[in-house]
Amino acid sequence: MLDARNFIDTLNQHGINFYSGVPCSFLKGPMQILTESSSYVGAAIETDALAMAAGAWLAGKKSAVFCQNSGLGNLINPLSSLNAPFKIPCLLVIGWRAKPGHKDEPQHLLMGQTTQQILGLMDVKSFELSDDPNEAEQTVNAALSHIESTQKPAALLVGPGTFSKVEQLRIDKTNRDEDTHAHHEHRDLRTLEGKLPSRMDTLRALMSKMPQNAAVVATTGKCGRELYSIADRPQNFYMVGSMGSASAIGLGIALNRKQLVVVIDGDGAALMRLGTMATTGRARPENYVHIVLDNQSHDSTGGQSTGSEYVDFSGVAEACGYATTVNCNDIEGLTTAFQAALDATGPHFIRAKIKIGSSANLGRPAIPPHSVAQRFQAFLAK
């Protein structure tokens, strides 16, 4: 068996300094050790773990994501539409439930048989981690060398009984709820007489107030496309896929940089990843502003309803532990809320109602995604 603490020490020695994940019983030992570290952030879903790791990489970190292979299906979208086009590497440490030749629960059987094939189809090279310390060290070296040479993700597959047991951690939860919500402030800046602004006008207003050193993450679809047409800047990260992951990418950046991080999200995308708000409220990054532009529709795909009119986004953010929440429905309310966020300790949440529709003949970023990532990473490093 491998000593779990030695395994984490080995990863640290290779320069990995940001971890995220969703627990797996096969990874219990190393994940219990990681919870003692400030470099680990638990995620509500595997998608968020990989998106946070991508944000951490943009912020100059080397990252690893721990999860069970039952969650591999959740990783397919970000692996294919975030890590691949933006050329963002990451080490995946995956518990291999129902590994061929080993008995397991019926719900794990199909994924156990296809884990290696799925990773291969995602262009992720997999390495089976031995329970022999010397062989395991060689395997870790091989996986990390592959990541370094290809700038692609690689996976360590961990079978049953690989790690020795670690003493169960005791987490003090006393008065945590009271501390989380003690300093929350909510403001309603909505007006009755004003017309809803367009997304384009809303983005122009935001960028006119945006600090030059702020990192801006724009969700996929027309949000990123319109932002690019307004003001292409190195501080902008235009998502082109992995819908719903903008907030987790921004969170990964905010937890690893001191500068302001502003996520410009959409209502449909935010609904996909409400769990990220819980992670944000727990981590409480002071330099994080999450803005949801809500037009109650999937505007990029024909205007289908998202159902956001039935959702109290600000109420969710408040319940999750954001420091401030604001509702607004015009430019004046948005700029007032954004300025207040710039002047106070976060995390902040703003729900800005906008009208449906976008500019005619709207173009797309002419910069390849991997160039956007490299430019953005260089901006963060300054």
mmCIF file of C-alpha atoms in Angstrom, residues 99-333:
data_model
loop_
_atom_site.group_PDB
_atom_site.id
_atom_site.type_symbol
_atom_site.label_atom_id
_atom_site.label_comp_id
_atom_site.label_asym_id
_atom_site.label_seq_id
_atom_site.Cartn_x
_atom_site.Cartn_y
_atom_site.Cartn_z
ATOM 1 C CA LYS A 99 -11.787 -2.014 -12.214
ATOM 2 C CA PRO A 100 -11.911 -5.118 -14.441
ATOM 3 C CA GLY A 101 -11.259 -8.210 -12.366
ATOM 4 C CA HIS A 102 -12.538 -6.643 -9.131
ATOM 5 C CA LYS A 103 -16.040 -6.986 -7.679
ATOM 6 C CA ASP A 104 -17.984 -3.795 -7.080
ATOM 7 C CA GLU A 105 -21.480 -2.346 -6.903
ATOM 8 C CA PRO A 106 -23.642 -2.682 -10.042
ATOM 9 C CA GLN A 107 -23.825 1.068 -10.645
ATOM 10 C CA HIS A 108 -20.051 1.147 -11.179
ATOM 11 C CA LEU A 109 -19.690 -1.789 -13.569
ATOM 12 C CA LEU A 110 -20.117 -0.074 -16.937
ATOM 13 C CA MET A 111 -17.954 2.918 -16.037
ATOM 14 C CA GLY A 112 -15.309 0.615 -14.591
ATOM 15 C CA GLN A 113 -15.099 -1.281 -17.877
ATOM 16 C CA THR A 114 -14.908 1.883 -20.010
ATOM 17 C CA THR A 115 -12.865 4.313 -17.897
ATOM 18 C CA GLN A 116 -9.646 3.950 -19.901
ATOM 19 C CA GLN A 117 -11.487 4.127 -23.233
ATOM 20 C CA ILE A 118 -13.366 7.279 -22.229
ATOM 21 C CA LEU A 119 -10.164 8.996 -21.139
ATOM 22 C CA GLY A 120 -8.503 7.967 -24.382
ATOM 23 C CA LEU A 121 -11.356 9.420 -26.440
ATOM 24 C CA MET A 122 -10.900 12.688 -24.528
ATOM 25 C CA ASP A 123 -7.184 12.647 -25.468
ATOM 26 C CA VAL A 124 -6.258 12.121 -21.805
ATOM 27 C CA LYS A 125 -3.441 9.620 -21.342
ATOM 28 C CA SER A 126 -4.043 7.358 -18.338
ATOM 29 C CA PHE A 127 -1.519 5.715 -16.023
ATOM 30 C CA GLU A 128 -2.434 2.974 -13.549
ATOM 31 C CA LEU A 129 -1.008 3.754 -10.116
ATOM 32 C CA SER A 130 0.697 0.782 -8.482
ATOM 33 C CA ASP A 131 0.474 0.137 -4.738
ATOM 34 C CA ASP A 132 4.255 -0.416 -4.730
ATOM 35 C CA PRO A 133 5.969 2.839 -3.634
ATOM 36 C CA ASN A 134 8.852 2.633 -6.118
ATOM 37 C CA GLU A 135 6.637 1.786 -9.086
ATOM 38 C CA ALA A 136 4.128 4.448 -8.016
ATOM 39 C CA GLU A 137 6.815 7.122 -7.965
ATOM 40 C CA GLN A 138 7.852 6.186 -11.486
ATOM 41 C CA THR A 139 4.236 6.333 -12.645
ATOM 42 C CA VAL A 140 3.698 9.777 -11.103
ATOM 43 C CA ASN A 141 6.878 10.993 -12.785
ATOM 44 C CA ALA A 142 5.702 9.624 -16.132
ATOM 45 C CA ALA A 143 2.261 11.238 -15.838
ATOM 46 C CA LEU A 144 3.626 14.642 -14.869
ATOM 47 C CA SER A 145 6.293 14.470 -17.582
ATOM 48 C CA HIS A 146 3.544 13.789 -20.104
ATOM 49 C CA ILE A 147 1.609 16.833 -18.874
ATOM 50 C CA GLU A 148 4.709 19.004 -19.056
ATOM 51 C CA SER A 149 5.661 17.919 -22.576
ATOM 52 C CA THR A 150 2.164 17.988 -24.115
ATOM 53 C CA GLN A 151 0.370 20.625 -22.013
ATOM 54 C CA LYS A 152 -2.578 18.225 -21.898
ATOM 55 C CA PRO A 153 -4.336 16.586 -18.926
ATOM 56 C CA ALA A 154 -3.228 13.141 -17.772
ATOM 57 C CA ALA A 155 -4.888 10.720 -15.353
ATOM 58 C CA LEU A 156 -3.666 8.486 -12.546
ATOM 59 C CA LEU A 157 -6.081 5.572 -12.109
ATOM 60 C CA VAL A 158 -6.266 4.318 -8.522
ATOM 61 C CA GLY A 159 -7.628 0.846 -7.848
ATOM 62 C CA PRO A 160 -8.984 -0.595 -4.579
ATOM 63 C CA GLY A 161 -6.624 -0.889 -1.628
ATOM 64 C CA THR A 162 -3.919 1.324 -3.135
ATOM 65 C CA PHE A 163 -3.645 3.725 -0.184
ATOM 66 C CA SER A 164 -3.249 2.959 3.490
ATOM 67 C CA LYS A 165 -5.850 4.266 5.912
ATOM 68 C CA VAL A 166 -5.591 7.729 7.455
ATOM 69 C CA GLU A 167 -7.105 8.722 10.779
ATOM 70 C CA GLN A 168 -10.543 10.289 10.330
ATOM 71 C CA LEU A 169 -10.438 14.059 10.568
ATOM 72 C CA ARG A 170 -12.689 15.933 12.961
ATOM 73 C CA ILE A 171 -14.108 19.162 11.564
ATOM 74 C CA ASP A 172 -15.460 21.746 13.997
ATOM 75 C CA LYS A 173 -18.804 23.027 12.680
ATOM 76 C CA THR A 174 -19.693 25.070 15.759
ATOM 77 C CA ASN A 175 -21.469 28.343 14.915
ATOM 78 C CA ARG A 176 -20.415 28.076 11.281
ATOM 79 C CA ASP A 177 -23.878 29.089 9.999
ATOM 80 C CA GLU A 178 -23.935 32.128 12.257
ATOM 81 C CA ASP A 179 -20.475 33.251 11.124
ATOM 82 C CA THR A 180 -21.281 32.764 7.432
ATOM 83 C CA HIS A 181 -24.312 35.055 7.385
ATOM 84 C CA ALA A 182 -23.368 37.565 10.076
ATOM 85 C CA HIS A 183 -22.301 40.366 7.719
ATOM 86 C CA HIS A 184 -24.571 39.970 4.693
ATOM 87 C CA GLU A 185 -26.082 43.015 2.973
ATOM 88 C CA HIS A 186 -28.832 42.903 0.319
ATOM 89 C CA ARG A 187 -29.950 45.850 -1.835
ATOM 90 C CA ASP A 188 -32.834 46.051 -4.291
ATOM 91 C CA LEU A 189 -32.095 48.732 -6.894
ATOM 92 C CA ARG A 190 -34.842 47.787 -9.344
ATOM 93 C CA THR A 191 -37.022 50.541 -10.777
ATOM 94 C CA LEU A 192 -40.563 50.365 -12.147
ATOM 95 C CA GLU A 193 -40.364 52.934 -14.924
ATOM 96 C CA GLY A 194 -37.147 52.055 -16.729
ATOM 97 C CA LYS A 195 -36.778 49.882 -19.832
ATOM 98 C CA LEU A 196 -34.514 46.874 -19.591
ATOM 99 C CA PRO A 197 -31.101 47.590 -21.155
ATOM 100 C CA SER A 198 -29.503 45.491 -23.876
ATOM 101 C CA ARG A 199 -26.618 43.179 -23.093
ATOM 102 C CA MET A 200 -24.348 45.320 -25.261
ATOM 103 C CA ASP A 201 -25.175 48.523 -23.367
ATOM 104 C CA THR A 202 -24.829 46.684 -20.062
ATOM 105 C CA LEU A 203 -21.384 45.381 -20.994
ATOM 106 C CA ARG A 204 -20.285 48.830 -22.169
ATOM 107 C CA ALA A 205 -21.336 50.301 -18.826
ATOM 108 C CA LEU A 206 -19.469 47.596 -16.912
ATOM 109 C CA MET A 207 -16.280 47.992 -18.923
ATOM 110 C CA SER A 208 -16.361 51.764 -18.465
ATOM 111 C CA LYS A 209 -16.092 51.137 -14.703
ATOM 112 C CA MET A 210 -13.768 48.117 -14.894
ATOM 113 C CA PRO A 211 -10.386 48.577 -13.174
ATOM 114 C CA GLN A 212 -7.494 48.025 -15.549
ATOM 115 C CA ASN A 213 -5.995 45.298 -13.369
ATOM 116 C CA ALA A 214 -9.266 43.340 -12.958
ATOM 117 C CA ALA A 215 -9.553 39.857 -14.461
ATOM 118 C CA VAL A 216 -12.797 39.460 -16.430
ATOM 119 C CA VAL A 217 -14.293 36.048 -17.223
ATOM 120 C CA ALA A 218 -17.159 36.201 -19.748
ATOM 121 C CA THR A 219 -19.495 33.238 -20.084
ATOM 122 C CA THR A 220 -19.851 31.374 -23.351
ATOM 123 C CA GLY A 221 -22.227 32.517 -26.073
ATOM 124 C CA LYS A 222 -23.165 36.062 -26.959
ATOM 125 C CA CYS A 223 -21.807 37.520 -23.722
ATOM 126 C CA GLY A 224 -18.193 36.810 -24.646
ATOM 127 C CA ARG A 225 -18.780 37.685 -28.297
ATOM 128 C CA GLU A 226 -20.287 41.073 -27.466
ATOM 129 C CA LEU A 227 -17.574 41.822 -24.919
ATOM 130 C CA TYR A 228 -14.944 41.079 -27.558
ATOM 131 C CA SER A 229 -16.645 43.425 -30.036
ATOM 132 C CA ILE A 230 -16.794 46.220 -27.442
ATOM 133 C CA ALA A 231 -13.274 46.144 -26.058
ATOM 134 C CA ASP A 232 -10.824 43.336 -26.709
ATOM 135 C CA ARG A 233 -8.343 43.459 -23.852
ATOM 136 C CA PRO A 234 -5.791 41.044 -22.367
ATOM 137 C CA GLN A 235 -7.771 41.198 -19.113
ATOM 138 C CA ASN A 236 -10.724 39.425 -20.793
ATOM 139 C CA PHE A 237 -11.142 35.650 -20.855
ATOM 140 C CA TYR A 238 -13.766 34.726 -23.459
ATOM 141 C CA MET A 239 -15.256 31.299 -22.844
ATOM 142 C CA VAL A 240 -16.196 29.387 -25.990
ATOM 143 C CA GLY A 241 -17.591 26.244 -24.364
ATOM 144 C CA SER A 242 -18.063 24.474 -21.038
ATOM 145 C CA MET A 243 -21.287 26.373 -20.398
ATOM 146 C CA GLY A 244 -21.878 27.016 -16.707
ATOM 147 C CA SER A 245 -18.210 26.927 -15.730
ATOM 148 C CA ALA A 246 -17.419 30.666 -15.831
ATOM 149 C CA SER A 247 -18.092 31.150 -12.126
ATOM 150 C CA ALA A 248 -15.858 28.217 -11.137
ATOM 151 C CA ILE A 249 -13.051 29.405 -13.433
ATOM 152 C CA GLY A 250 -13.317 32.855 -11.866
ATOM 153 C CA LEU A 251 -13.326 31.324 -8.391
ATOM 154 C CA GLY A 252 -10.157 29.381 -9.167
ATOM 155 C CA ILE A 253 -8.492 32.619 -10.256
ATOM 156 C CA ALA A 254 -9.734 34.643 -7.279
ATOM 157 C CA LEU A 255 -8.456 32.099 -4.771
ATOM 158 C CA ASN A 256 -4.971 32.291 -6.279
ATOM 159 C CA ARG A 257 -4.599 35.993 -7.110
ATOM 160 C CA LYS A 258 -5.122 39.160 -5.094
ATOM 161 C CA GLN A 259 -6.482 41.270 -7.941
ATOM 162 C CA LEU A 260 -10.196 41.747 -8.578
ATOM 163 C CA VAL A 261 -11.953 38.958 -10.507
ATOM 164 C CA VAL A 262 -15.247 39.758 -12.242
ATOM 165 C CA VAL A 263 -17.369 36.940 -13.674
ATOM 166 C CA ILE A 264 -19.992 38.036 -16.215
ATOM 167 C CA ASP A 265 -22.432 35.141 -16.315
ATOM 168 C CA GLY A 266 -25.800 34.356 -17.872
ATOM 169 C CA ASP A 267 -28.964 33.104 -16.236
ATOM 170 C CA GLY A 268 -28.972 29.768 -18.106
ATOM 171 C CA ALA A 269 -25.306 29.171 -17.360
ATOM 172 C CA ALA A 270 -25.707 30.117 -13.695
ATOM 173 C CA LEU A 271 -28.605 27.685 -13.314
ATOM 174 C CA MET A 272 -26.364 24.897 -14.614
ATOM 175 C CA ARG A 273 -23.889 25.450 -11.783
ATOM 176 C CA LEU A 274 -25.768 26.749 -8.746
ATOM 177 C CA GLY A 275 -23.525 24.491 -6.682
ATOM 178 C CA THR A 276 -20.579 26.752 -7.484
ATOM 179 C CA MET A 277 -22.251 29.467 -5.427
ATOM 180 C CA ALA A 278 -22.113 27.213 -2.375
ATOM 181 C CA THR A 279 -18.386 26.646 -2.926
ATOM 182 C CA THR A 280 -17.877 30.401 -3.352
ATOM 183 C CA GLY A 281 -19.743 31.162 -0.139
ATOM 184 C CA ARG A 282 -17.619 28.650 1.751
ATOM 185 C CA ALA A 283 -14.323 29.882 0.295
ATOM 186 C CA ARG A 284 -15.383 33.573 0.574
ATOM 187 C CA PRO A 285 -12.827 35.176 -1.769
ATOM 188 C CA GLU A 286 -12.782 38.883 -0.966
ATOM 189 C CA ASN A 287 -11.797 39.847 -4.525
ATOM 190 C CA TYR A 288 -14.667 38.129 -6.367
ATOM 191 C CA VAL A 289 -17.671 39.731 -8.119
ATOM 192 C CA HIS A 290 -20.264 37.478 -9.769
ATOM 193 C CA ILE A 291 -22.657 39.252 -12.146
ATOM 194 C CA VAL A 292 -25.559 37.369 -13.757
ATOM 195 C CA LEU A 293 -27.048 39.083 -16.808
ATOM 196 C CA ASP A 294 -30.587 37.693 -16.733
ATOM 197 C CA ASN A 295 -32.825 37.845 -19.800
ATOM 198 C CA GLN A 296 -34.732 34.680 -18.901
ATOM 199 C CA SER A 297 -33.634 32.994 -22.115
ATOM 200 C CA HIS A 298 -31.017 30.917 -23.887
ATOM 201 C CA ASP A 299 -30.353 33.815 -26.232
ATOM 202 C CA SER A 300 -27.632 32.139 -28.316
ATOM 203 C CA THR A 301 -29.801 29.174 -29.309
ATOM 204 C CA GLY A 302 -33.103 30.785 -30.216
ATOM 205 C CA GLY A 303 -34.384 32.382 -27.030
ATOM 206 C CA GLN A 304 -35.781 29.315 -25.269
ATOM 207 C CA SER A 305 -36.859 29.980 -21.674
ATOM 208 C CA THR A 306 -34.384 29.239 -18.894
ATOM 209 C CA GLY A 307 -37.008 29.434 -16.157
ATOM 210 C CA SER A 308 -34.944 32.020 -14.292
ATOM 211 C CA GLU A 309 -38.042 34.102 -13.586
ATOM 212 C CA TYR A 310 -38.867 31.508 -10.928
ATOM 213 C CA VAL A 311 -35.422 31.656 -9.303
ATOM 214 C CA ASP A 312 -34.269 34.080 -6.611
ATOM 215 C CA PHE A 313 -30.591 34.168 -7.579
ATOM 216 C CA SER A 314 -29.760 36.757 -4.920
ATOM 217 C CA GLY A 315 -31.537 34.700 -2.280
ATOM 218 C CA VAL A 316 -29.455 31.674 -3.273
ATOM 219 C CA ALA A 317 -26.247 33.735 -3.119
ATOM 220 C CA GLU A 318 -27.205 35.082 0.298
ATOM 221 C CA ALA A 319 -27.987 31.579 1.599
ATOM 222 C CA CYS A 320 -24.621 30.376 0.278
ATOM 223 C CA GLY A 321 -22.708 33.075 2.161
ATOM 224 C CA TYR A 322 -21.925 35.897 -0.277
ATOM 225 C CA ALA A 323 -21.109 39.142 1.521
ATOM 226 C CA THR A 324 -23.478 41.279 -0.586
ATOM 227 C CA THR A 325 -26.270 40.679 -3.088
ATOM 228 C CA VAL A 326 -28.022 43.179 -5.365
ATOM 229 C CA ASN A 327 -30.966 43.073 -7.773
ATOM 230 C CA CYS A 328 -31.108 45.702 -10.528
ATOM 231 C CA ASN A 329 -32.818 46.228 -13.876
ATOM 232 C CA ASP A 330 -31.183 49.286 -15.423
ATOM 233 C CA ILE A 331 -27.742 50.716 -16.146
ATOM 234 C CA GLU A 332 -27.787 53.125 -13.225
ATOM 235 C CA GLY A 333 -28.577 50.371 -10.741
#
